[in-house]
XYZ file of C-alpha atoms in Angstrom:
509
model
C -20.391 15.367 9.271
C -23.294 15.553 11.689
C -22.936 12.605 13.933
C -26.622 11.961 14.417
C -27.341 12.037 10.830
C -28.414 8.586 9.481
C -27.041 9.274 5.963
C -23.959 10.894 4.761
C -23.994 13.205 1.558
C -20.634 13.448 -0.069
C -21.215 16.140 -2.552
C -24.424 18.230 -3.475
C -24.751 16.726 -6.906
C -24.662 13.055 -5.678
C -27.764 11.204 -6.324
C -26.667 8.495 -3.645
C -26.160 8.788 0.016
C -24.098 6.655 2.410
C -25.792 4.856 5.466
C -23.743 5.848 8.724
C -25.514 2.946 10.447
C -27.914 0.265 9.363
C -31.197 1.488 7.907
C -34.513 -0.543 8.595
C -37.164 -1.156 5.911
C -39.600 1.564 5.943
C -37.664 3.910 8.125
C -38.384 7.467 7.683
C -35.044 9.294 7.549
C -35.469 12.734 9.266
C -34.077 15.700 7.384
C -33.679 13.824 4.394
C -37.113 13.584 2.955
C -36.643 9.771 2.215
C -38.331 6.515 3.373
C -36.209 3.477 3.011
C -37.663 0.923 0.591
C -35.135 -1.770 1.791
C -32.789 -2.571 4.686
C -29.606 -0.785 4.112
C -26.321 -2.078 5.801
C -24.008 0.488 7.363
C -21.589 1.839 4.574
C -23.829 0.960 1.791
C -25.698 3.293 -0.750
C -29.142 4.468 -0.764
C -30.859 6.598 -3.532
C -31.337 10.373 -2.810
C -33.919 10.695 -5.423
C -35.243 8.983 -8.406
C -32.739 7.761 -11.019
C -33.795 6.837 -14.493
C -32.668 3.630 -16.092
C -29.382 4.303 -17.767
C -28.661 7.382 -15.699
C -25.080 7.790 -14.128
C -24.862 7.125 -10.528
C -22.900 9.888 -8.908
C -20.716 9.471 -5.726
C -18.410 12.333 -4.909
C -19.693 13.794 -7.906
C -18.022 11.044 -10.019
C -19.706 8.296 -12.055
C -19.300 5.120 -10.494
C -21.841 3.164 -12.698
C -25.323 3.470 -14.304
C -28.645 2.557 -13.092
C -29.652 -1.015 -14.417
C -33.196 0.026 -14.148
C -35.486 2.871 -12.927
C -35.024 3.600 -9.305
C -37.051 5.346 -6.906
C -35.897 7.503 -3.965
C -34.829 5.544 -0.929
C -33.895 2.381 -2.773
C -31.111 0.321 -1.708
C -28.188 0.717 -4.440
C -25.700 -2.099 -5.043
C -24.371 -4.668 -7.354
C -27.879 -5.732 -8.201
C -29.067 -2.553 -9.683
C -25.649 -0.686 -10.687
C -24.405 -1.399 -14.157
C -20.480 -0.980 -14.536
C -19.307 0.145 -18.014
C -15.795 0.442 -19.487
C -15.180 3.959 -20.896
C -13.839 4.332 -24.494
C -12.048 7.098 -26.048
C -11.912 9.106 -23.018
C -10.123 12.365 -23.557
C -7.670 12.655 -20.740
C -6.164 16.149 -19.559
C -2.768 16.402 -17.953
C -1.678 19.014 -15.431
C -5.159 20.918 -15.365
C -5.621 20.323 -11.558
C -2.175 21.062 -10.289
C -2.137 22.301 -6.517
C 0.716 24.290 -5.521
C 2.914 22.727 -2.578
C 4.001 25.167 -0.073
C 7.287 23.388 0.980
C 7.967 24.488 4.699
C 11.366 25.989 5.296
C 13.841 23.623 6.526
C 13.856 24.834 10.129
C 10.220 24.395 10.448
C 9.943 20.788 9.146
C 8.945 18.028 11.439
C 11.695 15.597 12.743
C 11.758 11.991 13.865
C 14.415 10.049 15.433
C 15.930 7.937 12.485
C 19.178 5.934 11.976
C 21.509 7.611 9.639
C 23.557 5.010 7.555
C 27.207 5.882 6.761
C 26.229 6.895 3.042
C 23.493 9.299 4.448
C 20.463 7.065 3.944
C 17.977 7.068 6.896
C 16.380 4.099 8.323
C 13.220 3.600 10.610
C 14.315 0.016 11.757
C 17.304 -1.816 11.951
C 17.366 -5.577 11.081
C 19.635 -7.986 9.604
C 18.178 -9.686 6.381
C 18.571 -12.959 4.790
C 17.559 -13.001 1.174
C 17.034 -16.108 -0.879
C 17.828 -15.789 -4.644
C 15.775 -18.875 -5.399
C 12.927 -20.944 -3.593
C 15.567 -23.751 -3.021
C 17.599 -21.744 -0.505
C 14.457 -20.507 1.340
C 14.362 -23.151 4.085
C 17.941 -22.408 4.760
C 17.430 -18.807 5.391
C 14.414 -19.518 7.692
C 16.554 -21.901 9.722
C 19.297 -19.234 10.187
C 16.603 -16.496 11.188
C 15.006 -18.844 13.559
C 18.526 -19.521 15.290
C 18.448 -15.918 16.393
C 16.045 -15.996 19.234
C 15.525 -13.086 21.411
C 17.647 -14.527 24.004
C 20.652 -14.723 21.655
C 19.966 -11.256 20.222
C 19.992 -9.776 23.967
C 23.334 -8.514 23.663
C 22.537 -6.561 20.608
C 19.468 -4.173 21.750
C 19.783 -1.834 18.915
C 19.106 -4.780 16.381
C 15.323 -5.182 15.745
C 15.851 -8.859 14.569
C 17.132 -11.180 11.912
C 14.538 -11.771 9.164
C 14.463 -14.150 6.382
C 13.029 -12.851 3.099
C 11.941 -16.213 1.256
C 10.414 -16.439 -1.976
C 9.082 -18.990 -4.532
C 10.802 -18.141 -7.698
C 14.340 -17.700 -9.056
C 14.140 -20.897 -11.243
C 11.765 -22.667 -13.604
C 11.170 -19.047 -15.153
C 12.074 -17.586 -18.472
C 15.313 -15.435 -18.593
C 15.693 -12.857 -19.828
C 12.330 -11.735 -19.332
C 10.312 -8.964 -17.803
C 9.590 -11.374 -14.693
C 13.422 -12.146 -14.193
C 14.011 -8.270 -14.411
C 11.405 -7.695 -11.728
C 12.587 -10.255 -9.403
C 16.087 -9.113 -9.513
C 15.208 -5.659 -8.927
C 12.903 -6.424 -5.973
C 15.806 -8.647 -4.349
C 18.294 -5.914 -4.825
C 15.927 -3.165 -3.383
C 15.598 -5.194 -0.296
C 19.566 -5.858 -0.140
C 20.223 -2.160 -0.252
C 17.245 -1.158 2.090
C 18.396 1.377 4.783
C 16.470 -0.538 7.301
C 18.845 -3.625 6.847
C 22.029 -3.078 8.777
C 23.360 -6.488 7.315
C 22.344 -8.747 4.483
C 23.065 -12.245 3.416
C 22.120 -13.416 0.122
C 21.768 -17.369 -0.176
C 21.501 -19.203 -3.493
C 21.497 -22.972 -4.367
C 24.041 -22.845 -7.284
C 22.147 -24.123 -10.299
C 19.022 -21.939 -10.499
C 18.564 -19.382 -13.131
C 18.911 -16.445 -10.942
C 22.540 -17.152 -10.103
C 23.934 -15.238 -7.293
C 27.066 -13.791 -8.580
C 24.919 -12.504 -11.704
C 22.239 -11.100 -9.606
C 24.871 -9.166 -7.435
C 26.538 -7.907 -10.565
C 23.757 -6.844 -12.436
C 22.296 -4.833 -9.590
C 25.506 -3.211 -8.623
C 25.729 -5.046 -5.191
C 29.285 -5.290 -4.040
C 30.149 -7.723 -1.211
C 31.266 -6.011 2.055
C 31.422 -6.678 5.653
C 27.705 -6.020 6.088
C 26.642 -7.733 2.782
C 27.761 -11.387 2.115
C 26.613 -14.171 -0.098
C 26.576 -18.074 0.220
C 25.912 -20.605 -2.440
C 24.723 -24.000 -1.056
C 26.353 -26.296 -3.565
C 29.731 -24.608 -2.895
C 29.316 -24.196 0.777
C 28.585 -27.761 1.512
C 24.888 -28.326 1.404
C 22.084 -27.483 3.691
C 23.323 -28.045 7.061
C 26.888 -26.411 6.237
C 25.117 -23.371 4.663
C 22.892 -22.816 7.765
C 25.975 -22.978 9.868
C 27.827 -20.449 7.448
C 24.672 -18.300 7.379
C 24.758 -18.229 11.302
C 28.168 -17.282 11.338
C 27.937 -14.443 8.833
C 25.081 -12.930 10.704
C 27.020 -13.327 13.894
C 30.008 -11.272 12.281
C 27.597 -8.529 11.198
C 25.860 -8.042 14.691
C 28.277 -6.045 16.396
C 28.488 -3.224 13.590
C 24.777 -3.519 13.038
C 24.262 -2.872 16.680
C 26.496 0.211 16.880
C 23.728 2.718 15.874
C 21.754 5.381 17.593
C 18.652 7.154 16.659
C 19.142 10.904 16.074
C 16.737 13.729 14.957
C 16.247 13.926 11.294
C 13.873 15.701 8.894
C 10.605 14.121 7.949
C 11.670 14.621 4.403
C 13.622 11.304 4.840
C 10.189 9.398 5.133
C 8.888 7.502 2.225
C 5.511 6.176 2.975
C 4.160 3.408 1.039
C 0.249 3.741 0.731
C -2.032 0.559 0.760
C -5.462 -0.374 1.373
C -6.974 -4.037 1.796
C -10.480 -5.141 2.850
C -11.896 -1.782 1.956
C -15.512 -0.913 2.635
C -17.993 1.635 1.957
C -16.417 3.931 4.683
C -12.817 3.587 3.423
C -13.225 6.260 0.856
C -15.026 8.512 3.391
C -12.835 8.323 6.433
C -9.422 6.256 6.317
C -8.294 6.907 2.774
C -9.048 10.855 2.352
C -7.615 11.233 6.153
C -4.359 9.393 5.067
C -4.393 11.629 2.097
C -4.453 14.683 4.231
C -1.450 13.244 6.012
C 0.247 12.730 3.025
C -0.420 16.424 2.060
C 1.272 17.340 5.365
C 4.256 14.856 4.657
C 4.769 16.348 1.187
C 4.858 19.951 2.528
C 7.598 18.571 4.864
C 9.702 17.402 1.960
C 8.620 13.620 2.205
C 7.346 11.105 -0.293
C 3.988 9.407 -0.674
C 3.960 6.177 -2.849
C 0.762 5.210 -4.299
C 0.395 1.751 -5.960
C -2.116 -0.924 -6.909
C -2.654 -0.022 -10.422
C -5.878 -2.038 -10.687
C -7.278 0.225 -8.000
C -7.059 3.512 -9.860
C -8.707 1.946 -12.713
C -11.723 4.139 -13.600
C -10.326 7.216 -11.963
C -7.162 7.524 -13.665
C -8.199 10.718 -15.240
C -8.261 12.354 -11.667
C -4.521 11.597 -11.447
C -3.480 12.685 -14.951
C -5.083 16.105 -14.144
C -2.364 16.190 -11.431
C 0.610 15.179 -13.341
C 3.300 17.619 -13.235
C 3.852 16.933 -17.258
C 2.131 15.222 -20.075
C 4.807 12.688 -19.988
C 4.259 11.645 -16.345
C 0.598 11.243 -17.096
C 1.034 9.248 -20.218
C 3.253 6.886 -18.457
C 0.730 6.296 -15.802
C -1.639 5.553 -18.783
C 0.787 3.255 -20.304
C 0.885 1.071 -17.201
C -3.034 1.026 -17.287
C -2.943 -0.012 -20.929
C -0.492 -2.630 -20.110
C -2.786 -4.023 -17.391
C -5.785 -4.037 -19.727
C -3.712 -6.455 -22.009
C -2.397 -8.444 -18.885
C -5.924 -9.022 -17.413
C -7.778 -9.538 -20.675
C -10.242 -12.655 -20.684
C -9.710 -13.012 -16.871
C -12.125 -12.443 -14.114
C -10.235 -9.856 -12.113
C -11.162 -6.665 -10.350
C -9.395 -4.607 -13.140
C -12.332 -5.945 -15.367
C -15.199 -4.588 -12.905
C -15.718 -7.122 -10.210
C -14.301 -6.445 -6.800
C -13.890 -9.116 -4.092
C -16.495 -10.539 -1.694
C -15.422 -8.614 1.212
C -15.452 -5.393 -0.847
C -18.949 -6.245 -1.830
C -20.090 -6.931 1.596
C -18.597 -3.732 2.948
C -20.709 -1.668 0.230
C -18.362 -1.302 -2.734
C -20.421 -2.256 -5.944
C -17.437 -2.253 -8.439
C -13.747 -1.323 -9.103
C -14.501 2.247 -10.102
C -16.194 2.982 -6.620
C -13.251 1.084 -5.020
C -10.817 3.184 -7.135
C -12.515 6.377 -6.147
C -11.673 5.838 -2.657
C -8.416 4.136 -3.057
C -6.690 6.941 -4.967
C -7.640 9.234 -2.053
C -4.742 7.863 -0.050
C -2.336 10.118 -2.029
C -3.940 13.292 -1.189
C -4.334 16.400 -3.500
C -0.591 17.305 -4.422
C 0.909 17.050 -8.065
C 1.848 13.540 -9.272
C 5.503 13.850 -9.784
C 6.643 10.705 -11.293
C 5.476 7.111 -12.213
C 7.692 4.219 -11.520
C 7.840 0.572 -12.500
C 7.541 -2.218 -9.812
C 10.290 -2.145 -7.297
C 12.202 0.535 -9.179
C 14.264 2.836 -6.994
C 12.263 6.073 -6.224
C 14.261 9.100 -6.368
C 11.752 11.786 -6.675
C 10.097 13.387 -3.570
C 6.381 14.423 -3.258
C 3.537 12.310 -4.507
C 4.558 9.522 -6.715
C 3.053 6.319 -8.241
C 4.639 2.913 -8.479
C 2.984 0.248 -10.717
C 1.908 -2.877 -8.727
C -0.947 -5.418 -8.439
C -3.661 -4.778 -5.856
C -2.567 -7.914 -3.945
C -1.573 -6.415 -0.652
C 1.783 -8.444 -0.061
C 3.006 -7.875 -3.426
C 2.081 -4.274 -3.782
C 3.969 -3.616 -0.395
C 6.861 -5.719 -1.345
C 7.264 -3.494 -4.300
C 6.969 -0.334 -2.405
C 9.666 -1.416 0.215
C 11.979 -2.664 -2.646
C 11.412 0.936 -4.166
C 12.621 2.509 -0.822
C 9.509 2.969 1.388
C 10.712 2.883 4.951
C 7.306 2.807 6.537
C 3.851 1.728 5.191
C 0.227 3.021 6.035
C -2.349 0.483 5.369
C -6.149 1.337 5.349
C -8.760 -1.288 6.034
C -12.499 -1.250 6.409
C -13.110 -5.043 6.774
C -9.990 -5.661 9.114
C -6.873 -6.750 7.295
C -4.237 -8.509 9.334
C -1.098 -7.385 7.696
C 2.349 -6.504 8.853
C 5.776 -6.059 6.964
C 9.579 -6.118 7.542
C 11.730 -4.471 7.373
C 9.621 -1.367 6.934
C 6.744 -1.412 9.771
C 2.986 -1.113 8.823
C 0.674 1.159 10.356
C -2.955 0.028 9.938
C -5.838 2.436 9.881
C -9.447 1.345 10.404
C -12.301 3.130 8.613
C -14.832 2.734 11.057
C -14.953 2.522 15.017
C -16.951 -0.920 15.310
C -14.060 -2.796 13.469
C -11.432 -0.755 15.261
C -12.866 -1.682 18.532
C -13.429 -5.405 17.469
C -9.886 -5.752 16.159
C -8.186 -3.258 18.520
C -4.950 -5.501 18.663
C -4.400 -5.067 15.062
C -5.363 -1.511 14.465
C -3.200 1.336 15.081
C -5.360 4.386 14.326
C -9.257 4.700 14.261
C -10.283 6.860 11.444
C -13.883 5.974 12.331
C -13.868 9.196 14.228
C -14.672 10.918 11.078
C -17.650 8.848 10.463
C -18.684 9.379 14.008
C -18.568 12.894 13.607
C -15.771 13.485 16.193
C -13.100 14.539 13.991
C -12.749 16.410 10.478
C -10.663 14.925 7.807
C -7.897 17.454 8.417
C -7.793 16.892 12.004
C -7.486 13.236 11.504
C -4.741 13.585 8.985
C -2.771 15.552 11.447
C -3.237 12.915 14.040
C -2.033 10.224 11.317
C 1.073 12.295 10.482
C 1.985 12.639 14.155
C 1.481 8.837 14.553
C 3.703 8.131 11.441
C 6.511 10.357 13.103
C 6.307 8.312 16.419
C 6.335 5.022 14.395
C 9.289 6.097 12.337
C 11.080 6.938 15.650
C 10.879 3.490 16.671
C 7.265 3.185 18.462
C 6.209 -0.391 17.662
C 3.109 -0.645 15.495
C 0.387 -3.347 16.343
C 1.664 -5.648 13.445
C 5.020 -5.575 15.013
C 3.734 -6.308 18.560
C 2.098 -9.249 17.053
C 5.356 -10.452 15.239
C 3.661 -10.039 11.771
C 5.919 -9.510 8.681
C 7.865 -12.664 8.514
C 6.034 -14.031 5.539
C 4.755 -11.028 3.755
C 7.612 -10.782 1.434
C 6.009 -11.684 -1.944
C 7.706 -10.430 -5.197
C 5.535 -10.178 -8.154
C 5.285 -13.244 -10.414
C 4.681 -11.903 -13.988
C 5.816 -14.892 -15.966
C 5.231 -18.606 -16.767
C 6.648 -21.425 -14.670
C 8.275 -23.978 -16.707
């Protein structure tokens, strides 16, 4: 991109351009043959030519809506004059856009300093986790975690901390049910996560999500580093807090007895997330992260795209990359489920994006989805997973989830993600444990304004200083450093203690 051009053209056939900087009313746009007919904020759209009423609006040569009225060249284009329409009877293609992956030989693959567990799993962090089976035990696990201050953990320098994974369900819910299965799958995914060197599961005793049945149903066997407590059997709140502290103290020596060693990047499973997206997200941060994921896949790693409502409208681009029709149709089945799930509700799946997205320049869910899907790069879609289902495939995969950031990321970590890459244009303040979060800013002004929260400035692409591939390489190198133990911005700020949010699907009774 030319860093002195006021407008960005994304594809030769597009009839919209993106404002690199604020455009003034009446401004003559040199080299574009346009005169602005309105003020246009940075990241928003301006018509490249006259567009007839009902004509498709093209961005990245993809239909993002239709002109609500006849538009002249140089007009500001946003929610007031773009009409969103749901497609009916779309003919999906499967595997017609497969890009071969040139897997690097083992001796050429990048490495990072990881923690190898006894069973061969590889961790990027080393926490001890306390997991509540039900809301009623959430206070207890918080009190246990709070007892382990930095001073009390000073003798265990290889332990990153003791963290409480509290939640608000586990009772007052239907069981058996899909909600019940999802909750148990999520809790078990954390209990067996390689980034936890020890786990204590704590329940109340009369909840629907009984601890013994939770453990048995998920194949979790108690051991020196995996213990459980039930408050009604242990003696109540105070006694359970004391027992929890004692259990963690007993786990600390073994948890601390680790060292980081070079391991192949193929052990990386990266959860891909975006929040507070703007008009630049789909031009800089998301495609640059996609370029980094293409590199990761070539090194044998795994990229996990989620947020099913945020691929709505561009799912046909992903089915074309499916390695089989069965994989493509599994993705479409999840979208069909979401159509039923959101019917009659004012959610973004039905077209409308949030106020922050709109202020940032995104007109509707299709435009947002177009940028969101770019996080996954260009390699084949190898598998589609349910929320929090263990991910066993390598390469680019999809995990079904809401677009709500903490819920989506919780599912990715439960599925096995050992690091999260989170793109944002407006400035999301997010962190996660036990897998750390790297935050990627889509534009330089926001990166500079929120420098304590942002790890990587992808605004260099908008500024014309780096290309997408160069930015992707920088992101990949930063991922390797973070996986090796380099603290992310969210870790330095202490985020991640309250972002464990399993997906609530069912009724509360």
